mmCIF file of C-alpha atoms in Angstrom:
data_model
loop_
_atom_site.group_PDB
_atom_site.id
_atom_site.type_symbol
_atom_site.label_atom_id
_atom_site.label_comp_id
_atom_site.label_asym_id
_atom_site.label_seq_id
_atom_site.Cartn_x
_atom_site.Cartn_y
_atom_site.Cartn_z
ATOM 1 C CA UNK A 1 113.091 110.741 72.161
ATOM 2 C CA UNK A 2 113.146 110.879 68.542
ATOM 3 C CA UNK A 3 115.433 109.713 66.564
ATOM 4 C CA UNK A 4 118.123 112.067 64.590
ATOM 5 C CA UNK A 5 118.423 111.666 60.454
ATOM 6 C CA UNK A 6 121.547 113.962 58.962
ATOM 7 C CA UNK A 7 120.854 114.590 55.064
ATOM 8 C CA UNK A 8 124.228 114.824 53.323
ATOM 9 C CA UNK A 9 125.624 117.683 50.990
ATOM 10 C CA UNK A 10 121.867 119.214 50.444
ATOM 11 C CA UNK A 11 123.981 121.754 48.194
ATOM 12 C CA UNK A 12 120.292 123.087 46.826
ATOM 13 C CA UNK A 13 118.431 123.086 50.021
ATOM 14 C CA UNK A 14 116.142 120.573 47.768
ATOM 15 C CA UNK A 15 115.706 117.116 50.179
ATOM 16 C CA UNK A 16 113.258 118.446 53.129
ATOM 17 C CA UNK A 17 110.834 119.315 49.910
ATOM 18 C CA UNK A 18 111.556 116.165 47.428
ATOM 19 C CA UNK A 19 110.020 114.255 49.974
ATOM 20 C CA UNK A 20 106.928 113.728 52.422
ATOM 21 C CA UNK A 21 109.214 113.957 55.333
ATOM 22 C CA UNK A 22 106.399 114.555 57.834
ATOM 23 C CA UNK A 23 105.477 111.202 57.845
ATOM 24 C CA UNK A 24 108.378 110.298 60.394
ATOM 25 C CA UNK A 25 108.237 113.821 62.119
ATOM 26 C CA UNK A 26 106.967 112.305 65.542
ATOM 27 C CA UNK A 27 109.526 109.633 65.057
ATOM 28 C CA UNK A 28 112.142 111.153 63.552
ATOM 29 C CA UNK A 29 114.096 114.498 63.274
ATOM 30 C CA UNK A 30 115.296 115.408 59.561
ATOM 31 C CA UNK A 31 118.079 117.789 58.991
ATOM 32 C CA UNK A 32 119.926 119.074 56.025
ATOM 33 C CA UNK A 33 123.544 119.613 55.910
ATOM 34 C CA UNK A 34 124.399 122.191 53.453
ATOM 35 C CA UNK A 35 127.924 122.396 53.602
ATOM 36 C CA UNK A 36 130.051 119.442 52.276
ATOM 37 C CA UNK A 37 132.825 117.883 54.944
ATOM 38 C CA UNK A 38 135.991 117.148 53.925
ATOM 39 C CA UNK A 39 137.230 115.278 55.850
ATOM 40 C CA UNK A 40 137.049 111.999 58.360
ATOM 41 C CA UNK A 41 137.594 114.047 60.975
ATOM 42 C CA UNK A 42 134.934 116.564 59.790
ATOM 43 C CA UNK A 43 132.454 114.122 59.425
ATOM 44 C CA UNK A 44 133.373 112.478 62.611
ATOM 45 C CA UNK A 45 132.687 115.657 64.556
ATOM 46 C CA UNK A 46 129.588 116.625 62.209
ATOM 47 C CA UNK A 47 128.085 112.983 62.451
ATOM 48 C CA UNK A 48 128.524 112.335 65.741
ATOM 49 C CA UNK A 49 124.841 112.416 67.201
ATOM 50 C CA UNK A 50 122.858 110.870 63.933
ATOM 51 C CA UNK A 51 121.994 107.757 64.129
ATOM 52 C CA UNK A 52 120.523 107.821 60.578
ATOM 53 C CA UNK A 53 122.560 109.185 57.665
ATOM 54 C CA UNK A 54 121.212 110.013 54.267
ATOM 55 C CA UNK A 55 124.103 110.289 51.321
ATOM 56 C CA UNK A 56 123.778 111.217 47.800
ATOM 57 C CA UNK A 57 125.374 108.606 45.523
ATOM 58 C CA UNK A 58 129.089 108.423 45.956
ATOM 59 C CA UNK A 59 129.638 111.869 47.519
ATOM 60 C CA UNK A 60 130.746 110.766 50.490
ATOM 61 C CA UNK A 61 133.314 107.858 51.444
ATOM 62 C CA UNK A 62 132.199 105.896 54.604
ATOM 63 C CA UNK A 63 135.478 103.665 55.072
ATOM 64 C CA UNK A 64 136.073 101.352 58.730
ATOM 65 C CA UNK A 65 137.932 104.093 60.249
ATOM 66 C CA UNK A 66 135.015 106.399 60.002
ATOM 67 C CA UNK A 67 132.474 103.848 60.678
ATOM 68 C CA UNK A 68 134.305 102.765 63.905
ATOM 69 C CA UNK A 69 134.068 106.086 64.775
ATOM 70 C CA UNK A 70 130.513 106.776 64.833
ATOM 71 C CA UNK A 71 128.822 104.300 67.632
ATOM 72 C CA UNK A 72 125.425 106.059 67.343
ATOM 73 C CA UNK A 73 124.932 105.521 63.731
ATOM 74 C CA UNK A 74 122.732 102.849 63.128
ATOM 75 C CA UNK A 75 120.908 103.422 59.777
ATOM 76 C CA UNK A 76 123.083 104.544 56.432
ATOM 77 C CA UNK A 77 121.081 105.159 53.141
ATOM 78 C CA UNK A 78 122.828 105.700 50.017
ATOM 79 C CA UNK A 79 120.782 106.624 46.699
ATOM 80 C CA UNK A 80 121.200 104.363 43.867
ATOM 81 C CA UNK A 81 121.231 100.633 44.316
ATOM 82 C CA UNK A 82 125.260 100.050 44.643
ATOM 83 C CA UNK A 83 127.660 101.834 46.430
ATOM 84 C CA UNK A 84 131.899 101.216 45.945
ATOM 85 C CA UNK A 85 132.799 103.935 48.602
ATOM 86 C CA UNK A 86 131.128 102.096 51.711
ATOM 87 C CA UNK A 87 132.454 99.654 53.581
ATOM 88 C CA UNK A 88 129.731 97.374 53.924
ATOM 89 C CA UNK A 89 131.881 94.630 56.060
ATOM 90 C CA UNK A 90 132.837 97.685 58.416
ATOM 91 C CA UNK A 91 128.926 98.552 58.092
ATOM 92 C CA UNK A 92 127.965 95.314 59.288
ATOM 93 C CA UNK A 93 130.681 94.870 62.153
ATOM 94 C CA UNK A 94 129.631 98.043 63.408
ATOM 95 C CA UNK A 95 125.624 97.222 63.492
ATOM 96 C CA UNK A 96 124.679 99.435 61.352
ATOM 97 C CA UNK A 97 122.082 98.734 58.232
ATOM 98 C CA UNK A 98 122.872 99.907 54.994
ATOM 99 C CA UNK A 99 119.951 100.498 52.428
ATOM 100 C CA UNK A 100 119.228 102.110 49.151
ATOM 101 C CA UNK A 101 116.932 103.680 46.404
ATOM 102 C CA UNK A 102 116.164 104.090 43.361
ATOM 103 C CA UNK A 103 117.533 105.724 40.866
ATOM 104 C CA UNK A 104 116.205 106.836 37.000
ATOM 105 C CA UNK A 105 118.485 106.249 34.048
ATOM 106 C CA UNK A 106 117.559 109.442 31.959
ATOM 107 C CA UNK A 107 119.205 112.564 33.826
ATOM 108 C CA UNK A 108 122.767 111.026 33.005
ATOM 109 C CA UNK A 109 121.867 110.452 29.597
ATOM 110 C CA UNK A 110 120.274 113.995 29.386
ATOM 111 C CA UNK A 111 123.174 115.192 30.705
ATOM 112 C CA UNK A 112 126.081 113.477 28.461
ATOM 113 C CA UNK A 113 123.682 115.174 25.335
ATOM 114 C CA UNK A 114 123.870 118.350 26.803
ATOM 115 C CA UNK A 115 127.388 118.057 27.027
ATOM 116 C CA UNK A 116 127.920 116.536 23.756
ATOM 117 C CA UNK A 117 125.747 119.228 22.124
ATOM 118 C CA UNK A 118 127.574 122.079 24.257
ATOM 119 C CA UNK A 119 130.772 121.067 22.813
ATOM 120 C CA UNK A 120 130.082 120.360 19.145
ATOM 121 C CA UNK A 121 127.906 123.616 19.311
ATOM 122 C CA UNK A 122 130.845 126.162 21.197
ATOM 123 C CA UNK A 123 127.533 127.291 23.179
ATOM 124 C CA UNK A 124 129.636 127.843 26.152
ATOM 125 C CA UNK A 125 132.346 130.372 24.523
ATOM 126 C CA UNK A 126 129.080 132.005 21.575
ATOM 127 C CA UNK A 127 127.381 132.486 25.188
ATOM 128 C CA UNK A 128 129.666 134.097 27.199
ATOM 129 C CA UNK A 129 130.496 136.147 24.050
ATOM 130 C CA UNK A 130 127.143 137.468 23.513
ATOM 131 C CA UNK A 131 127.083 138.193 26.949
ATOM 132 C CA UNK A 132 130.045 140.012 27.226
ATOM 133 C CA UNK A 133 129.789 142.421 23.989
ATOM 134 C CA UNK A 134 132.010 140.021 22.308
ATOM 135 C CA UNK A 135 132.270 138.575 18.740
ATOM 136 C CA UNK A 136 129.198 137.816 17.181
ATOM 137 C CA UNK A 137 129.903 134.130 15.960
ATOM 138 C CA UNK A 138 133.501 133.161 16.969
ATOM 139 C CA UNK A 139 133.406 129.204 16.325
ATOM 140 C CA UNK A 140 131.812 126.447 13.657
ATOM 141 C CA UNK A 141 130.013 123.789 14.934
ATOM 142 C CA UNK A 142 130.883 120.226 14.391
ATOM 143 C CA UNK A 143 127.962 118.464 12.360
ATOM 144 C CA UNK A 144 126.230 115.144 14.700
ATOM 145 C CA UNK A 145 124.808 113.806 11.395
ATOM 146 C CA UNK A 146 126.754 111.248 9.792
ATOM 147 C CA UNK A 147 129.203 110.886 12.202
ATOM 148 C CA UNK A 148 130.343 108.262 14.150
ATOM 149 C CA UNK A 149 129.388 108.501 18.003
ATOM 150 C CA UNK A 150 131.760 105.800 19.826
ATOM 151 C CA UNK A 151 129.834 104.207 23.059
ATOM 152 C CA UNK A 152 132.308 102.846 25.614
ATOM 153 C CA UNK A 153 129.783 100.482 27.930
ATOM 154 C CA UNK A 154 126.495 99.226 26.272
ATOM 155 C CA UNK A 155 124.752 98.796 29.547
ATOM 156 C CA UNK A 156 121.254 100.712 30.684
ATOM 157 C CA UNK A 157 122.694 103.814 30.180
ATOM 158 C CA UNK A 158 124.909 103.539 26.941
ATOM 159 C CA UNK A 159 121.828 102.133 25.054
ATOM 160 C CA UNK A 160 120.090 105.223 25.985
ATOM 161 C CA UNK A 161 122.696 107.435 24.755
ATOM 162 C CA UNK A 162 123.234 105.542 21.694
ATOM 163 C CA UNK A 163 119.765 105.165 20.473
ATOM 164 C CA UNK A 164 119.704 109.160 20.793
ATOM 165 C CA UNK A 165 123.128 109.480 18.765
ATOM 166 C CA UNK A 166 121.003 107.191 15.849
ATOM 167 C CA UNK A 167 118.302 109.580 16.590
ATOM 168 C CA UNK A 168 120.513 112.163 15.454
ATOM 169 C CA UNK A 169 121.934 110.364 12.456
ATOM 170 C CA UNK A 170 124.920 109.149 13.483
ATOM 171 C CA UNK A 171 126.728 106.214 12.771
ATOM 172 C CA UNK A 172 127.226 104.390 16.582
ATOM 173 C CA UNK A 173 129.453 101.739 17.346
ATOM 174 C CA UNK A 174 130.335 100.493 21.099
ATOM 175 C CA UNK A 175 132.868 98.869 22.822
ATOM 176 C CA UNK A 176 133.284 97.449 26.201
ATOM 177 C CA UNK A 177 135.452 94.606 27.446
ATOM 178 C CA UNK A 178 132.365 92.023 27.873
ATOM 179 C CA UNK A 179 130.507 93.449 25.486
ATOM 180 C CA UNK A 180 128.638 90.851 22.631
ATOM 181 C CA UNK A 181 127.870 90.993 18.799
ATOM 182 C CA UNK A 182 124.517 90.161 20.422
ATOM 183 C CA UNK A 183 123.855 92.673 22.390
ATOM 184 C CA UNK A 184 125.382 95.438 20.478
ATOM 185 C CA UNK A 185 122.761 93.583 17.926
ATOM 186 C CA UNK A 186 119.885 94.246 20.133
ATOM 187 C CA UNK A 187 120.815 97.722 20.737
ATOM 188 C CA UNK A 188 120.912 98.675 17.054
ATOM 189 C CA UNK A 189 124.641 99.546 17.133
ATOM 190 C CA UNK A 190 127.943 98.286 15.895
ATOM 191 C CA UNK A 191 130.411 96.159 17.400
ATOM 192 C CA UNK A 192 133.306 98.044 17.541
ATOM 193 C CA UNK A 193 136.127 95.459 16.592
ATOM 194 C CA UNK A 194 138.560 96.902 19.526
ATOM 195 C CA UNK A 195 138.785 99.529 21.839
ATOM 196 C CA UNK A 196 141.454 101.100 20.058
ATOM 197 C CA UNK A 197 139.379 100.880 17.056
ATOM 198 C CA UNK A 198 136.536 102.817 18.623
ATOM 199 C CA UNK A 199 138.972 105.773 19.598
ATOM 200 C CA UNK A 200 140.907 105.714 16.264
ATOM 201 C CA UNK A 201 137.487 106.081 14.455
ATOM 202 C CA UNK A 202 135.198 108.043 15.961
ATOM 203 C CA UNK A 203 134.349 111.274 16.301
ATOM 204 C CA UNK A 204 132.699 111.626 19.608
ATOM 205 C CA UNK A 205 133.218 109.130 22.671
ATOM 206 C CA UNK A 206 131.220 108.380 25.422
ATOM 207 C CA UNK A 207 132.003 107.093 28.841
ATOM 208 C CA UNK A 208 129.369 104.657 30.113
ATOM 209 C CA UNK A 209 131.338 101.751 32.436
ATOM 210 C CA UNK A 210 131.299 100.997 35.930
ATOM 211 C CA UNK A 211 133.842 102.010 37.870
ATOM 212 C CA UNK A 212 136.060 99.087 38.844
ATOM 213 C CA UNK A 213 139.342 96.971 39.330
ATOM 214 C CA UNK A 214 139.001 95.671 35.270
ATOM 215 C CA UNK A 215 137.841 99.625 34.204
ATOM 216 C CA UNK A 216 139.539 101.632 36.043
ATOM 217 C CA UNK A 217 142.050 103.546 33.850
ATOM 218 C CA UNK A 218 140.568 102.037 30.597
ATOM 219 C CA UNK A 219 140.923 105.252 28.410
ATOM 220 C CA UNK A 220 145.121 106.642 28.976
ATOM 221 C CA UNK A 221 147.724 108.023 26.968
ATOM 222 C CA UNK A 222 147.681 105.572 24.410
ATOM 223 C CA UNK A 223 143.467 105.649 23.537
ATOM 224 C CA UNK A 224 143.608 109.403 23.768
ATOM 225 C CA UNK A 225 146.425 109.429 21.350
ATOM 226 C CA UNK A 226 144.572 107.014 18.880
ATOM 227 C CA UNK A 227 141.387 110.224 18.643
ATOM 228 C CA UNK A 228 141.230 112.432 15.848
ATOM 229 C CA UNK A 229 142.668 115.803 16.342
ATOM 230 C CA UNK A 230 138.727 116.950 15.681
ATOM 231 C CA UNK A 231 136.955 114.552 17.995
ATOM 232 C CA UNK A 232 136.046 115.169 21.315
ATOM 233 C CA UNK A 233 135.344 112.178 24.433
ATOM 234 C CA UNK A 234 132.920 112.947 27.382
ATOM 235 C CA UNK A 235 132.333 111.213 30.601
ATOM 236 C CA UNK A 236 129.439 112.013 33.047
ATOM 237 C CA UNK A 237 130.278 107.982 34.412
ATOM 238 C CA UNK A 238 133.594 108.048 36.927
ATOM 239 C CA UNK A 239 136.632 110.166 36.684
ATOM 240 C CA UNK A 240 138.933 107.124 37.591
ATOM 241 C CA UNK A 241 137.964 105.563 34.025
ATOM 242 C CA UNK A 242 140.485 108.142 32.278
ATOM 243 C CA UNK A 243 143.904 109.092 33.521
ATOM 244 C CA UNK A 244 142.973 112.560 34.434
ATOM 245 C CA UNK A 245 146.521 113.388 33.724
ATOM 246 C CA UNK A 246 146.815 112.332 30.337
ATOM 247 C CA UNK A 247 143.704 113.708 29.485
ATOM 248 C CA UNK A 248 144.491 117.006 30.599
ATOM 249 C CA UNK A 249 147.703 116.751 28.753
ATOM 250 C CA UNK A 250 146.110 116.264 25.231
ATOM 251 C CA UNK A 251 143.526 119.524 26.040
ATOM 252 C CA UNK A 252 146.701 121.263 26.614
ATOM 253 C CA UNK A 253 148.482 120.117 23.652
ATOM 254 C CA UNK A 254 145.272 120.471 21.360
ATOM 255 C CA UNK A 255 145.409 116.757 20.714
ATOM 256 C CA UNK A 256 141.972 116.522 21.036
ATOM 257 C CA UNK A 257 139.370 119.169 19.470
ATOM 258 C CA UNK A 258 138.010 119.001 23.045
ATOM 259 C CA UNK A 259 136.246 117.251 26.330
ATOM 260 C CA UNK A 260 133.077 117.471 29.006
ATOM 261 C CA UNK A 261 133.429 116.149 32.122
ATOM 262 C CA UNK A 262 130.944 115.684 34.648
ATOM 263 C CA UNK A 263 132.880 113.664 37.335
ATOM 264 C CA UNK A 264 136.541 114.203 39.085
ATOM 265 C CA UNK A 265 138.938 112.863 41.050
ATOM 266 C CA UNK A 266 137.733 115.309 44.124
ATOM 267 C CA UNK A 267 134.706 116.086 44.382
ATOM 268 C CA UNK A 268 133.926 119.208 45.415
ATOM 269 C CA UNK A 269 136.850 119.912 43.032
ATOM 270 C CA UNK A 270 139.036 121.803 44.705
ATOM 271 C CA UNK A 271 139.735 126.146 44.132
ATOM 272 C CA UNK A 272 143.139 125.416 42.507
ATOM 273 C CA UNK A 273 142.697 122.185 40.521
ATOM 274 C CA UNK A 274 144.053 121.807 37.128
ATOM 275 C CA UNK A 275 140.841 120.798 35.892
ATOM 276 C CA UNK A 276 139.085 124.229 36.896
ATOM 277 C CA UNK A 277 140.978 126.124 34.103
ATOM 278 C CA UNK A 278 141.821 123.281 31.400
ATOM 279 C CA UNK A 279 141.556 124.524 27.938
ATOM 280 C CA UNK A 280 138.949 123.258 25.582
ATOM 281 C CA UNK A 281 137.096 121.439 28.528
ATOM 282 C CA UNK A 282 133.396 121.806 29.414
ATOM 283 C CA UNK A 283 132.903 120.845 33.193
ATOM 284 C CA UNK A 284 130.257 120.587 35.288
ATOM 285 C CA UNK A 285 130.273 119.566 38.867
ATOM 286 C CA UNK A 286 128.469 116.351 38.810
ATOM 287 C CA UNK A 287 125.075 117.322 38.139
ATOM 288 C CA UNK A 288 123.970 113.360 35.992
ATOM 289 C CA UNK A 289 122.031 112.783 38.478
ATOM 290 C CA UNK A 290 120.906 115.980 39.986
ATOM 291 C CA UNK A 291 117.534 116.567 38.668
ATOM 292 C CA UNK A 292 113.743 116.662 40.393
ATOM 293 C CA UNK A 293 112.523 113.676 39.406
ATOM 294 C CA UNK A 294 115.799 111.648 40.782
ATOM 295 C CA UNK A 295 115.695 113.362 43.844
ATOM 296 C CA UNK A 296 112.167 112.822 44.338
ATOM 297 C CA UNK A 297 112.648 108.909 43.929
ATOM 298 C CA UNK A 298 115.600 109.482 46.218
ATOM 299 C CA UNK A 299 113.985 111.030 48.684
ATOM 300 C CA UNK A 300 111.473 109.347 48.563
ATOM 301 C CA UNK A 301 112.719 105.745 48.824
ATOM 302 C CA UNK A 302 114.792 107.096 51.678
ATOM 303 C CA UNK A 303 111.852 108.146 53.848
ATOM 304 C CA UNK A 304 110.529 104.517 52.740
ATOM 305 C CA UNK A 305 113.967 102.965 53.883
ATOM 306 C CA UNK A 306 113.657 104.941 57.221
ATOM 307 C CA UNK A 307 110.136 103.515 58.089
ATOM 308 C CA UNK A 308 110.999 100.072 57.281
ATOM 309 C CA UNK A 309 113.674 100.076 59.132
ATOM 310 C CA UNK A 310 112.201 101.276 62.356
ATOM 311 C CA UNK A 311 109.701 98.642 61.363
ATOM 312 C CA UNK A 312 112.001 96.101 61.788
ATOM 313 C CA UNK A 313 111.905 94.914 58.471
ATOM 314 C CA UNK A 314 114.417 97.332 56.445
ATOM 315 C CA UNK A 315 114.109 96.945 52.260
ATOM 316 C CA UNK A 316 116.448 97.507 49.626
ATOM 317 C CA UNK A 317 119.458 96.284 51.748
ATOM 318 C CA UNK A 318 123.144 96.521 50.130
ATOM 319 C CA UNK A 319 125.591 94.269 50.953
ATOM 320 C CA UNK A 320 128.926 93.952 49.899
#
């Protein structure tokens, strides 16, 4: 009897094709799940009789009490190469392995441009005007040359999106809380003297941190009240690094020229959610990562983890 394999939240029908799935078909039994669950008890239900599950990212929480609730599972592959919302020590109690893949750095850099660009620009609101039969030319666009581009995490990605903000002619400075003269040195950038420094100065800010205990949080009230009333701060890295409320206090208030966000609190974000309809906020529903050539590697790497794993020898194990 073969095997069953659920593929989580396949919103674009996209995994069966980023991959050569057919080379576990007489071992294996592939199938997409469309629709996102909710809930534990969803997913209970839903999950029940897999014992391989393939999740994208962070999409999906896989706590003990869900874990001790699916005795069939014995396989869980997560893309990317760390994982905060599975309980590994759970995992492990429970027998099952947890593996995962690889994952490219440029569609999350692409992405925070695009967002960058789509505020500065007003292509959203000149689009939908054109569109629409409405005014021809309704904002003015805030010049990325000679401008200071504020980097908040220095790490594979923020040294991407910096060396495209220099690229661009602007003047880019970072900050993180372990961040060195040396490496900001390395990458070409300034040292931003303090975080509160960074936000008092610059015109754009970008999110680039790991979400965790130490970063959680790290841009509130008080750093959103240091920005210029013209600047604008964008984060395709974790929701939980701003206080969502605060932020969406200053777009109300027009504290802040404006924002793009790319990750939330909920995710799917729910019909009625404040963020859905805040002013002078571009949002898209996490899409850093969505793009062919990261679901290809993915994919992939998941059909790779699958096959080593029924080989006995599974690769790219996470732990804890």
């Amino acid at each position: 009897m073969r095997l069953r394999c659920v593929v989580l939240d396949d919103y674009q029908d996209a995994a069966l094709e980023a991959a050569d799935w057919g080379r576990l078909a007489d071992r294996v039994e592939a199938v997409p799940f469309r629709a996102h669950h909710g809930s534990q008890d969803e997913l209970a239900a839903a999950l029940a009789d897999f014992d391989i599950v393939v999740t994208l990212r962070e999409r999906v929480a896989f706590p003990a009490p869900l874990l001790d609730r699916l005795p069939r599972l014995r396989l869980l592959i997560a893309s990317g190469m760390r994982n905060s919302v599975i309980d590994h020590a759970a995992a492990a109690r429970n027998g099952v392995t947890v593996c995962g893949t690889g994952s490219l750095p440029h569609p999350p850099v692409e992405l925070t441009w695009a967002l960058l660009l789509g505020l500065a620009r007003g292509v959203v609101t000149e689009n939908e005007a054109l569109r629409t039969g409405g005014p021809w030319q309704s904002t003015v666009g805030a010049d990325l040359h000679g401008r200071r581009l504020g980097v908040v995490g220095l790490g594979k990605l923020g040294t991407r999106v910096a060396a495209v903000g220099q690229a661009f002619g602007m003047d880019v400075v970072a900050w993180s809380p372990r961040l060195t003269a040396e490496r900001a040195e390395a990458a070409g950038v300034g040292l931003a003297p303090s975080k509160g420094d960074l936000f008092s100065t610059s015109d754009f800010v970008t999110l680039h941190l790991v979400l965790s205990d130490t970063t959680r949080g790290i841009v509130g009230a008080a750093e959103l009240a240091l920005m210029k009333p013209d600047a604008y701060l964008v984060n395709t890295s974790r929701a939980g690094l701003v206080d969502q409320d605060a932020l969406l206090a200053a777009l109300r208030e027009g504290r802040i020229a404006g924002a793009a966000a790319d990750v939330f609190d909920t995710e799917p974000l729910p019909a009625g959610h404040p963020m859905r309809t805040a002013p002078r906020l571009l949002a898209t529903p996490h899409l850093g990562y969505v793009s062919r050539a990261n679901y290809r590697t993915y994919y992939r790497e998941a059909v790779e983890d699958i096959e080593a794993w029924l080989a006995g020898e599974p690769v790219r194990v996470l732990g804890g």
